[in-house]
Amino acid sequence: MLKPVNVGICGLGTVASGTVNILLRNAAIINARAGSELQIIHIGARRDNARCDTAGLRVSRDIFEVVDNAEVDIVVELIGGTTVAKDLVLKAIANGKHVVTANKALIAHHGNEIFAAAREKGVTVAFEAAVAGGIPIIKALREGLAANRIEWLAGIINGTGNFILTEMRDKGRAFDDVLKEAQALGYAEADPTFDVEGIDAAHKLVILASLAFGIPLDIKKVFTEGITRIAPEDVVYAEELGYRIKHLGIARRVEKGIELRVHPTLIPEKRLIANVDGVMNAIVVKGDAVGPTLYYGPGAGAEPTGSSVVADIIDVARTLSASPENRVPYLGFGDDFVTEQPILPIDEIETAYYLRMSVEDKPGVMSKVATILSDSGISIEALIQKEAKDGELFVPLILLTNIVQEKRLEAALREIEALESIVAPVMRIRLESLK
Amino acid sequence: MLKPVNVGICGLGTVASGTVNILLRNAAIINARAGSELQIIHIGARRDNARCDTAGLRVSRDIFEVVDNAEVDIVVELIGGTTVAKDLVLKAIANGKHVVTANKALIAHHGNEIFAAAREKGVTVAFEAAVAGGIPIIKALREGLAANRIEWLAGIINGTGNFILTEMRDKGRAFDDVLKEAQALGYAEADPTFDVEGIDAAHKLVILASLAFGIPLDIKKVFTEGITRIAPEDVVYAEELGYRIKHLGIARRVEKGIELRVHPTLIPEKRLIANVDGVMNAIVVKGDAVGPTLYYGPGAGAEPTGSSVVADIIDVARTLSASPENRVPYLGFGDDFVTEQPILPIDEIETAYYLRMSVEDKPGVMSKVATILSDSGISIEALIQKEAKDGELFVPLILLTNIVQEKRLEAALREIEALESIVAPVMRIRLESLK
């Protein structure tokens, strides 16, 4: 057994309470796996947390006291946000401490700067808990699949959004209705923007993409579209066509560059990831050697996320004696290798589409739509046309297209939306086969 | 970039060809991830392999020349089997070389001895490719979930068996019929015993259980039951009851000890793992902190398995400068922690059961069966009784029981099988909710 490793924890919210509880409850297992005794010697938190017994532990109200404590080897940043957290992490690094964080926004926005500072000081910054809670996806990408040229990855990386879409499908409920329930259950925030508009997923996606492709973190280049416009009938029509709608983060390497996009997506119901329901997360990673692999588990919560925080602490403890250049690098690749690659704007990407339009119930309309698509080189792969109910002037027309460049589809849709017999706008949802 | 790391490869079969091809094709990515230049400097193989271009590489017909090559840092054992492979690995260790192997039988049978020898010499033995091909499950268990007390794991860890069960379900075909096709497709060996009787799965399960619970490897204590007796009607009845039949390896920590068993198992169709089809593998791991997580991917094949071999080579390259006690230990836990724990004999385990019996089509039989079960404290959770077709004297009766100790169920079934109105034997398949 090596010498004890001293851990300082900043923040005492949900994830911190899970982390502390795991470290205390599973101390014997954790020390046997770490090869050294991990001790929480200092906690910095503005207030206590009833879910976490800190009796006998040193607690400071000034979080920065932890970072300045000369005895602390590893600083665990669990305060969240990107302002104080950034100062805290940079100060910890400047003080020569290793850092473990669960803060996806911090890494997505300031990861490049933080890694540069850590490199300079020869310390480690670990962030497994920043993506997909308890799923060890960072380790899988960075180490487990290290032999592969990653072709693409696609993930359900926001539990709130997946809970809402699952309820919409299972119970035929409307988005607003389910959102209210999710808020009541504590799955969604009072202001749900971060979750339902895909901002949280974008933070995680940009981290995964950097690990997969060896590109610097750049949150500004992720295309983000939320799930607020998905109607219950879209879920039903998708099902009739053999698909499920999921809010996916997708990163794909194509010839011209890299696609980075978060949006609602139709997935064939046969795919395993199409069957990931409720608040659970899952990520499919396609490597050139391994083929498709999938990682599934709880994407949030005190102990699931704490599980990843503690795994990082153990990893850092194991690398304390290794020379910095022998440690697994922040983004999986050595620094020389990490290079900018063009991130494609959304209208350059190529994908298939689900289109739902309201068309006038009279002869010739369908043929006009088909002609516009065909003239644009877009083919129709599947179609649902419903009969008009009594008294209805417009009927829904649902189409699946082949794979087409987004700007070409948008041009065709502008023509279609200009037809007198179509109620604009046409609902479009991207479709990925994920093969 | 650190100094080059010299790799020697023993064997040039399927996995070796995948390994060599990946190392050559993805050299830039792999070196950037390893932090050093990995070079294949020596291959030992009795014959060439057309799927793998070894032009410019040194190839010896005597495999042991690789092990004795003073320039080789890492010996990759891909010859298979447990005799020559064992000598080879022990010789490599004795020569102070790190070892990477894909050999599940070798680790399951001789792992304890091999690890002891490696510990003595301060070298690493890595074996990610030994379980579930390309899925980085060993890394997930040993590092990703290191914070957890593992409660249980359950895996589809033999692709051949899963292919057969999937075909039986999808097409209503019989076992023998599908087995012949699997043999024609190259998914099953001419002698399919290893796969269909669960021996291959037992090798993998014993490795996973050691990593999960910190127990020495002991292949002799795994209970193994094959899939040869599963009838097409069992698949149909299971489906009617909302279940799928999968050949699972299960390791569970219970109060009295550890369960280690490979057998056909009914799983609720809603579980993600119930939807893992064809030759794919998946493992569910339940940790006390993280909850359930699942890992899915190809369990065999040249490049999927090669992906794990190369990941191990990269890992070993990264630990070359770390002191041996700082490396991740073979079984995840430090040696002091690894202790024998009682492995429960199969009649001590507790699980639910699917029972299928042929009963005489006359009044009172069902009540006799129900009375015997009830008197044994076994309750019936679900039941299917079919009407007799014209002229049939016996009808199928299908029951799901509650969770009961196996020896108690067996005693009750002996009574039931002794009834005149029952055609013995009763088909029993264990059922796990995997929650």
mmCIF file of N, CA and C in Angstrom, chain B residues 199-298:
data_model
loop_
_atom_site.group_PDB
_atom_site.id
_atom_site.type_symbol
_atom_site.label_atom_id
_atom_site.label_comp_id
_atom_site.label_asym_id
_atom_site.label_seq_id
_atom_site.Cartn_x
_atom_site.Cartn_y
_atom_site.Cartn_z
ATOM 1 N N ILE B 199 -19.388 -23.639 -22.025
ATOM 2 C CA ILE B 199 -18.028 -23.728 -21.462
ATOM 3 C C ILE B 199 -17.245 -22.451 -21.747
ATOM 4 N N ASP B 200 -17.359 -21.977 -22.998
ATOM 5 C CA ASP B 200 -16.713 -20.717 -23.362
ATOM 6 C C ASP B 200 -17.239 -19.580 -22.482
ATOM 7 N N ALA B 201 -18.546 -19.548 -22.290
ATOM 8 C CA ALA B 201 -19.139 -18.500 -21.444
ATOM 9 C C ALA B 201 -18.650 -18.628 -20.007
ATOM 10 N N ALA B 202 -18.471 -19.858 -19.533
ATOM 11 C CA ALA B 202 -17.986 -20.066 -18.162
ATOM 12 C C ALA B 202 -16.580 -19.497 -17.987
ATOM 13 N N HIS B 203 -15.728 -19.682 -18.988
ATOM 14 C CA HIS B 203 -14.378 -19.102 -18.928
ATOM 15 C C HIS B 203 -14.456 -17.591 -18.727
ATOM 16 N N LYS B 204 -15.330 -16.966 -19.520
ATOM 17 C CA LYS B 204 -15.426 -15.506 -19.438
ATOM 18 C C LYS B 204 -16.071 -15.073 -18.121
ATOM 19 N N LEU B 205 -17.077 -15.830 -17.700
ATOM 20 C CA LEU B 205 -17.781 -15.456 -16.471
ATOM 21 C C LEU B 205 -16.861 -15.490 -15.255
ATOM 22 N N VAL B 206 -16.011 -16.499 -15.207
ATOM 23 C CA VAL B 206 -15.148 -16.626 -14.034
ATOM 24 C C VAL B 206 -14.159 -15.453 -13.982
ATOM 25 N N ILE B 207 -13.762 -14.971 -15.145
ATOM 26 C CA ILE B 207 -12.871 -13.803 -15.183
ATOM 27 C C ILE B 207 -13.631 -12.555 -14.708
ATOM 28 N N LEU B 208 -14.825 -12.352 -15.224
ATOM 29 C CA LEU B 208 -15.614 -11.187 -14.821
ATOM 30 C C LEU B 208 -15.918 -11.228 -13.319
ATOM 31 N N ALA B 209 -16.232 -12.406 -12.805
ATOM 32 C CA ALA B 209 -16.586 -12.518 -11.384
ATOM 33 C C ALA B 209 -15.393 -12.190 -10.490
ATOM 34 N N SER B 210 -14.218 -12.616 -10.913
ATOM 35 C CA SER B 210 -13.026 -12.302 -10.118
ATOM 36 C C SER B 210 -12.787 -10.802 -10.062
ATOM 37 N N LEU B 211 -12.987 -10.138 -11.197
ATOM 38 C CA LEU B 211 -12.812 -8.689 -11.241
ATOM 39 C C LEU B 211 -13.889 -7.982 -10.420
ATOM 40 N N ALA B 212 -15.086 -8.523 -10.444
ATOM 41 C CA ALA B 212 -16.194 -7.858 -9.760
ATOM 42 C C ALA B 212 -16.086 -7.999 -8.250
ATOM 43 N N PHE B 213 -15.698 -9.201 -7.798
ATOM 44 C CA PHE B 213 -15.799 -9.493 -6.368
ATOM 45 C C PHE B 213 -14.463 -9.664 -5.668
ATOM 46 N N GLY B 214 -13.372 -9.608 -6.418
ATOM 47 C CA GLY B 214 -12.070 -9.776 -5.768
ATOM 48 C C GLY B 214 -11.858 -11.184 -5.255
ATOM 49 N N ILE B 215 -12.223 -12.189 -6.066
ATOM 50 C CA ILE B 215 -11.991 -13.588 -5.680
ATOM 51 C C ILE B 215 -11.015 -14.214 -6.669
ATOM 52 N N PRO B 216 -10.252 -15.240 -6.209
ATOM 53 C CA PRO B 216 -9.337 -15.896 -7.158
ATOM 54 C C PRO B 216 -10.126 -16.572 -8.276
ATOM 55 N N LEU B 217 -9.492 -16.767 -9.409
ATOM 56 C CA LEU B 217 -10.132 -17.446 -10.537
ATOM 57 C C LEU B 217 -10.323 -18.915 -10.205
ATOM 58 N N ASP B 218 -11.511 -19.444 -10.382
ATOM 59 C CA ASP B 218 -11.737 -20.862 -10.109
ATOM 60 C C ASP B 218 -12.808 -21.399 -11.052
ATOM 61 N N ILE B 219 -12.352 -21.874 -12.189
ATOM 62 C CA ILE B 219 -13.270 -22.313 -13.246
ATOM 63 C C ILE B 219 -14.109 -23.507 -12.808
ATOM 64 N N LYS B 220 -13.574 -24.312 -11.868
ATOM 65 C CA LYS B 220 -14.273 -25.546 -11.509
ATOM 66 C C LYS B 220 -15.606 -25.280 -10.810
ATOM 67 N N LYS B 221 -15.772 -24.082 -10.260
ATOM 68 C CA LYS B 221 -16.963 -23.845 -9.446
ATOM 69 C C LYS B 221 -18.117 -23.204 -10.205
ATOM 70 N N VAL B 222 -17.945 -23.027 -11.519
ATOM 71 C CA VAL B 222 -19.030 -22.425 -12.299
ATOM 72 C C VAL B 222 -20.047 -23.498 -12.690
ATOM 73 N N PHE B 223 -21.303 -23.256 -12.416
ATOM 74 C CA PHE B 223 -22.360 -24.157 -12.891
ATOM 75 C C PHE B 223 -22.629 -23.840 -14.354
ATOM 76 N N THR B 224 -22.713 -24.870 -15.182
ATOM 77 C CA THR B 224 -22.856 -24.657 -16.624
ATOM 78 C C THR B 224 -23.967 -25.519 -17.197
ATOM 79 N N GLU B 225 -24.892 -24.882 -17.866
ATOM 80 C CA GLU B 225 -25.967 -25.615 -18.547
ATOM 81 C C GLU B 225 -26.123 -25.033 -19.942
ATOM 82 N N GLY B 226 -26.210 -25.892 -20.943
ATOM 83 C CA GLY B 226 -26.253 -25.446 -22.332
ATOM 84 C C GLY B 226 -27.644 -25.106 -22.816
ATOM 85 N N ILE B 227 -27.715 -24.768 -24.103
ATOM 86 C CA ILE B 227 -29.000 -24.354 -24.678
ATOM 87 C C ILE B 227 -29.610 -25.437 -25.572
ATOM 88 N N THR B 228 -29.006 -26.637 -25.557
ATOM 89 C CA THR B 228 -29.426 -27.655 -26.524
ATOM 90 C C THR B 228 -30.843 -28.164 -26.287
ATOM 91 N N ARG B 229 -31.348 -28.060 -25.065
ATOM 92 C CA ARG B 229 -32.665 -28.617 -24.783
ATOM 93 C C ARG B 229 -33.808 -27.607 -24.965
ATOM 94 N N ILE B 230 -33.461 -26.359 -25.331
ATOM 95 C CA ILE B 230 -34.515 -25.354 -25.519
ATOM 96 C C ILE B 230 -35.315 -25.710 -26.771
ATOM 97 N N ALA B 231 -36.621 -25.868 -26.599
ATOM 98 C CA ALA B 231 -37.480 -26.217 -27.730
ATOM 99 C C ALA B 231 -38.090 -24.945 -28.314
ATOM 100 N N PRO B 232 -38.432 -24.980 -29.607
ATOM 101 C CA PRO B 232 -39.050 -23.796 -30.209
ATOM 102 C C PRO B 232 -40.278 -23.332 -29.404
ATOM 103 N N GLU B 233 -41.039 -24.273 -28.826
ATOM 104 C CA GLU B 233 -42.233 -23.856 -28.084
ATOM 105 C C GLU B 233 -41.876 -23.100 -26.803
ATOM 106 N N ASP B 234 -40.703 -23.396 -26.228
ATOM 107 C CA ASP B 234 -40.295 -22.634 -25.043
ATOM 108 C C ASP B 234 -40.097 -21.162 -25.398
ATOM 109 N N VAL B 235 -39.506 -20.942 -26.566
ATOM 110 C CA VAL B 235 -39.280 -19.573 -27.034
ATOM 111 C C VAL B 235 -40.625 -18.870 -27.230
ATOM 112 N N VAL B 236 -41.579 -19.594 -27.793
ATOM 113 C CA VAL B 236 -42.907 -19.023 -28.052
ATOM 114 C C VAL B 236 -43.645 -18.717 -26.743
ATOM 115 N N TYR B 237 -43.643 -19.676 -25.823
ATOM 116 C CA TYR B 237 -44.345 -19.462 -24.553
ATOM 117 C C TYR B 237 -43.706 -18.315 -23.760
ATOM 118 N N ALA B 238 -42.372 -18.281 -23.780
ATOM 119 C CA ALA B 238 -41.681 -17.193 -23.072
ATOM 120 C C ALA B 238 -42.153 -15.845 -23.634
ATOM 121 N N GLU B 239 -42.228 -15.765 -24.948
ATOM 122 C CA GLU B 239 -42.662 -14.537 -25.622
ATOM 123 C C GLU B 239 -44.096 -14.188 -25.198
ATOM 124 N N GLU B 240 -44.966 -15.189 -25.150
ATOM 125 C CA GLU B 240 -46.359 -14.932 -24.731
ATOM 126 C C GLU B 240 -46.421 -14.355 -23.327
ATOM 127 N N LEU B 241 -45.467 -14.765 -22.508
ATOM 128 C CA LEU B 241 -45.438 -14.299 -21.113
ATOM 129 C C LEU B 241 -44.659 -12.997 -20.957
ATOM 130 N N GLY B 242 -44.113 -12.464 -22.070
ATOM 131 C CA GLY B 242 -43.383 -11.196 -22.014
ATOM 132 C C GLY B 242 -41.890 -11.349 -21.757
ATOM 133 N N TYR B 243 -41.319 -12.502 -22.123
ATOM 134 C CA TYR B 243 -39.904 -12.756 -21.846
ATOM 135 C C TYR B 243 -39.155 -13.186 -23.105
ATOM 136 N N ARG B 244 -37.838 -13.038 -23.056
ATOM 137 C CA ARG B 244 -36.956 -13.608 -24.071
ATOM 138 C C ARG B 244 -36.046 -14.614 -23.383
ATOM 139 N N ILE B 245 -35.639 -15.637 -24.127
ATOM 140 C CA ILE B 245 -34.683 -16.606 -23.571
ATOM 141 C C ILE B 245 -33.282 -16.266 -24.076
ATOM 142 N N LYS B 246 -32.365 -16.049 -23.149
ATOM 143 C CA LYS B 246 -30.979 -15.755 -23.500
ATOM 144 C C LYS B 246 -30.070 -16.703 -22.726
ATOM 145 N N HIS B 247 -28.930 -17.033 -23.310
ATOM 146 C CA HIS B 247 -27.945 -17.843 -22.601
ATOM 147 C C HIS B 247 -27.060 -16.899 -21.816
ATOM 148 N N LEU B 248 -27.303 -16.806 -20.523
ATOM 149 C CA LEU B 248 -26.611 -15.802 -19.707
ATOM 150 C C LEU B 248 -25.529 -16.428 -18.838
ATOM 151 N N GLY B 249 -24.464 -15.665 -18.644
ATOM 152 C CA GLY B 249 -23.542 -15.920 -17.551
ATOM 153 C C GLY B 249 -23.910 -14.958 -16.436
ATOM 154 N N ILE B 250 -24.123 -15.486 -15.243
ATOM 155 C CA ILE B 250 -24.571 -14.650 -14.124
ATOM 156 C C ILE B 250 -23.625 -14.820 -12.950
ATOM 157 N N ALA B 251 -23.181 -13.718 -12.377
ATOM 158 C CA ALA B 251 -22.386 -13.745 -11.143
ATOM 159 C C ALA B 251 -23.064 -12.796 -10.176
ATOM 160 N N ARG B 252 -23.403 -13.306 -9.015
ATOM 161 C CA ARG B 252 -24.157 -12.479 -8.075
ATOM 162 C C ARG B 252 -23.612 -12.680 -6.672
ATOM 163 N N ARG B 253 -23.507 -11.572 -5.957
ATOM 164 C CA ARG B 253 -23.086 -11.626 -4.564
ATOM 165 C C ARG B 253 -24.343 -11.716 -3.711
ATOM 166 N N VAL B 254 -24.502 -12.788 -2.960
ATOM 167 C CA VAL B 254 -25.629 -12.884 -2.040
ATOM 168 C C VAL B 254 -25.069 -13.062 -0.628
ATOM 169 N N GLU B 255 -25.958 -13.086 0.329
ATOM 170 C CA GLU B 255 -25.486 -13.112 1.720
ATOM 171 C C GLU B 255 -24.542 -14.290 1.988
ATOM 172 N N LYS B 256 -24.909 -15.459 1.462
ATOM 173 C CA LYS B 256 -24.152 -16.664 1.821
ATOM 174 C C LYS B 256 -22.908 -16.887 0.977
ATOM 175 N N GLY B 257 -22.754 -16.108 -0.071
ATOM 176 C CA GLY B 257 -21.592 -16.324 -0.924
ATOM 177 C C GLY B 257 -21.821 -15.756 -2.305
ATOM 178 N N ILE B 258 -21.251 -16.444 -3.280
ATOM 179 C CA ILE B 258 -21.305 -15.929 -4.648
ATOM 180 C C ILE B 258 -21.900 -16.986 -5.570
ATOM 181 N N GLU B 259 -22.833 -16.566 -6.392
ATOM 182 C CA GLU B 259 -23.415 -17.439 -7.407
ATOM 183 C C GLU B 259 -22.642 -17.251 -8.702
ATOM 184 N N LEU B 260 -22.290 -18.356 -9.333
ATOM 185 C CA LEU B 260 -21.580 -18.319 -10.620
ATOM 186 C C LEU B 260 -22.245 -19.333 -11.520
ATOM 187 N N ARG B 261 -22.993 -18.877 -12.516
ATOM 188 C CA ARG B 261 -23.770 -19.850 -13.288
ATOM 189 C C ARG B 261 -24.012 -19.393 -14.719
ATOM 190 N N VAL B 262 -23.942 -20.359 -15.616
ATOM 191 C CA VAL B 262 -24.218 -20.129 -17.037
ATOM 192 C C VAL B 262 -25.387 -21.031 -17.388
ATOM 193 N N HIS B 263 -26.482 -20.459 -17.843
ATOM 194 C CA HIS B 263 -27.632 -21.281 -18.220
ATOM 195 C C HIS B 263 -28.606 -20.455 -19.046
ATOM 196 N N PRO B 264 -29.520 -21.137 -19.784
ATOM 197 C CA PRO B 264 -30.567 -20.393 -20.469
ATOM 198 C C PRO B 264 -31.408 -19.680 -19.424
ATOM 199 N N THR B 265 -31.838 -18.461 -19.734
ATOM 200 C CA THR B 265 -32.529 -17.639 -18.738
ATOM 201 C C THR B 265 -33.636 -16.852 -19.408
ATOM 202 N N LEU B 266 -34.814 -16.846 -18.786
ATOM 203 C CA LEU B 266 -35.852 -15.927 -19.241
ATOM 204 C C LEU B 266 -35.570 -14.536 -18.685
ATOM 205 N N ILE B 267 -35.659 -13.517 -19.544
ATOM 206 C CA ILE B 267 -35.459 -12.122 -19.132
ATOM 207 C C ILE B 267 -36.666 -11.325 -19.616
ATOM 208 N N PRO B 268 -37.196 -10.412 -18.788
ATOM 209 C CA PRO B 268 -38.309 -9.573 -19.256
ATOM 210 C C PRO B 268 -37.925 -8.860 -20.558
ATOM 211 N N GLU B 269 -38.817 -8.879 -21.531
ATOM 212 C CA GLU B 269 -38.466 -8.351 -22.857
ATOM 213 C C GLU B 269 -38.168 -6.859 -22.850
ATOM 214 N N LYS B 270 -38.621 -6.158 -21.790
ATOM 215 C CA LYS B 270 -38.366 -4.716 -21.674
ATOM 216 C C LYS B 270 -36.906 -4.396 -21.363
ATOM 217 N N ARG B 271 -36.167 -5.359 -20.783
ATOM 218 C CA ARG B 271 -34.765 -5.095 -20.455
ATOM 219 C C ARG B 271 -33.969 -4.925 -21.741
ATOM 220 N N LEU B 272 -33.043 -3.969 -21.710
ATOM 221 C CA LEU B 272 -32.233 -3.715 -22.894
ATOM 222 C C LEU B 272 -31.507 -4.983 -23.340
ATOM 223 N N ILE B 273 -30.983 -5.748 -22.384
ATOM 224 C CA ILE B 273 -30.182 -6.919 -22.745
ATOM 225 C C ILE B 273 -31.027 -7.993 -23.424
ATOM 226 N N ALA B 274 -32.345 -7.977 -23.180
ATOM 227 C CA ALA B 274 -33.226 -8.937 -23.850
ATOM 228 C C ALA B 274 -33.295 -8.646 -25.348
ATOM 229 N N ASN B 275 -32.905 -7.439 -25.741
ATOM 230 C CA ASN B 275 -32.956 -7.022 -27.139
ATOM 231 C C ASN B 275 -31.601 -7.080 -27.844
ATOM 232 N N VAL B 276 -30.651 -7.748 -27.226
ATOM 233 C CA VAL B 276 -29.326 -7.920 -27.843
ATOM 234 C C VAL B 276 -29.389 -9.185 -28.682
ATOM 235 N N ASP B 277 -29.312 -9.030 -29.986
ATOM 236 C CA ASP B 277 -29.599 -10.149 -30.881
ATOM 237 C C ASP B 277 -28.401 -10.560 -31.731
ATOM 238 N N GLY B 278 -28.547 -11.704 -32.371
ATOM 239 C CA GLY B 278 -27.527 -12.184 -33.292
ATOM 240 C C GLY B 278 -26.238 -12.518 -32.560
ATOM 241 N N VAL B 279 -25.105 -12.263 -33.214
ATOM 242 C CA VAL B 279 -23.821 -12.640 -32.606
ATOM 243 C C VAL B 279 -23.297 -11.596 -31.615
ATOM 244 N N MET B 280 -24.079 -10.537 -31.368
ATOM 245 C CA MET B 280 -23.581 -9.484 -30.482
ATOM 246 C C MET B 280 -23.563 -9.946 -29.016
ATOM 247 N N ASN B 281 -22.659 -9.344 -28.253
ATOM 248 C CA ASN B 281 -22.545 -9.601 -26.820
ATOM 249 C C ASN B 281 -22.985 -8.385 -26.026
ATOM 250 N N ALA B 282 -23.368 -8.586 -24.782
ATOM 251 C CA ALA B 282 -23.651 -7.465 -23.886
ATOM 252 C C ALA B 282 -23.545 -7.942 -22.450
ATOM 253 N N ILE B 283 -23.102 -7.058 -21.589
ATOM 254 C CA ILE B 283 -22.983 -7.380 -20.172
ATOM 255 C C ILE B 283 -23.655 -6.270 -19.366
ATOM 256 N N VAL B 284 -24.539 -6.655 -18.449
ATOM 257 C CA VAL B 284 -25.108 -5.704 -17.500
ATOM 258 C C VAL B 284 -24.328 -5.838 -16.200
ATOM 259 N N VAL B 285 -23.904 -4.712 -15.655
ATOM 260 C CA VAL B 285 -23.208 -4.710 -14.364
ATOM 261 C C VAL B 285 -23.995 -3.822 -13.421
ATOM 262 N N LYS B 286 -24.338 -4.359 -12.251
ATOM 263 C CA LYS B 286 -25.078 -3.575 -11.262
ATOM 264 C C LYS B 286 -24.151 -3.236 -10.103
ATOM 265 N N GLY B 287 -23.847 -1.949 -9.961
ATOM 266 C CA GLY B 287 -23.022 -1.500 -8.841
ATOM 267 C C GLY B 287 -23.884 -0.817 -7.794
ATOM 268 N N ASP B 288 -23.434 -0.827 -6.534
ATOM 269 C CA ASP B 288 -24.279 -0.231 -5.491
ATOM 270 C C ASP B 288 -24.414 1.277 -5.669
ATOM 271 N N ALA B 289 -23.405 1.920 -6.230
ATOM 272 C CA ALA B 289 -23.474 3.373 -6.405
ATOM 273 C C ALA B 289 -24.065 3.738 -7.762
ATOM 274 N N VAL B 290 -23.594 3.104 -8.801
ATOM 275 C CA VAL B 290 -23.977 3.531 -10.154
ATOM 276 C C VAL B 290 -25.339 2.989 -10.559
ATOM 277 N N GLY B 291 -25.765 1.857 -9.978
ATOM 278 C CA GLY B 291 -26.979 1.195 -10.459
ATOM 279 C C GLY B 291 -26.639 0.311 -11.645
ATOM 280 N N PRO B 292 -27.594 0.076 -12.554
ATOM 281 C CA PRO B 292 -27.314 -0.815 -13.674
ATOM 282 C C PRO B 292 -26.633 -0.080 -14.826
ATOM 283 N N THR B 293 -25.606 -0.698 -15.381
ATOM 284 C CA THR B 293 -24.975 -0.173 -16.596
ATOM 285 C C THR B 293 -24.855 -1.331 -17.573
ATOM 286 N N LEU B 294 -24.811 -1.031 -18.848
ATOM 287 C CA LEU B 294 -24.729 -2.097 -19.857
ATOM 288 C C LEU B 294 -23.678 -1.744 -20.901
ATOM 289 N N TYR B 295 -22.960 -2.773 -21.348
ATOM 290 C CA TYR B 295 -21.883 -2.638 -22.319
ATOM 291 C C TYR B 295 -22.164 -3.606 -23.449
ATOM 292 N N TYR B 296 -22.196 -3.106 -24.667
ATOM 293 C CA TYR B 296 -22.659 -3.892 -25.824
ATOM 294 C C TYR B 296 -21.680 -3.769 -26.978
ATOM 295 N N GLY B 297 -21.497 -4.831 -27.712
ATOM 296 C CA GLY B 297 -20.639 -4.760 -28.886
ATOM 297 C C GLY B 297 -20.372 -6.141 -29.443
ATOM 298 N N PRO B 298 -19.514 -6.209 -30.475
ATOM 299 C CA PRO B 298 -19.203 -7.512 -31.061
ATOM 300 C C PRO B 298 -18.310 -8.308 -30.118
#
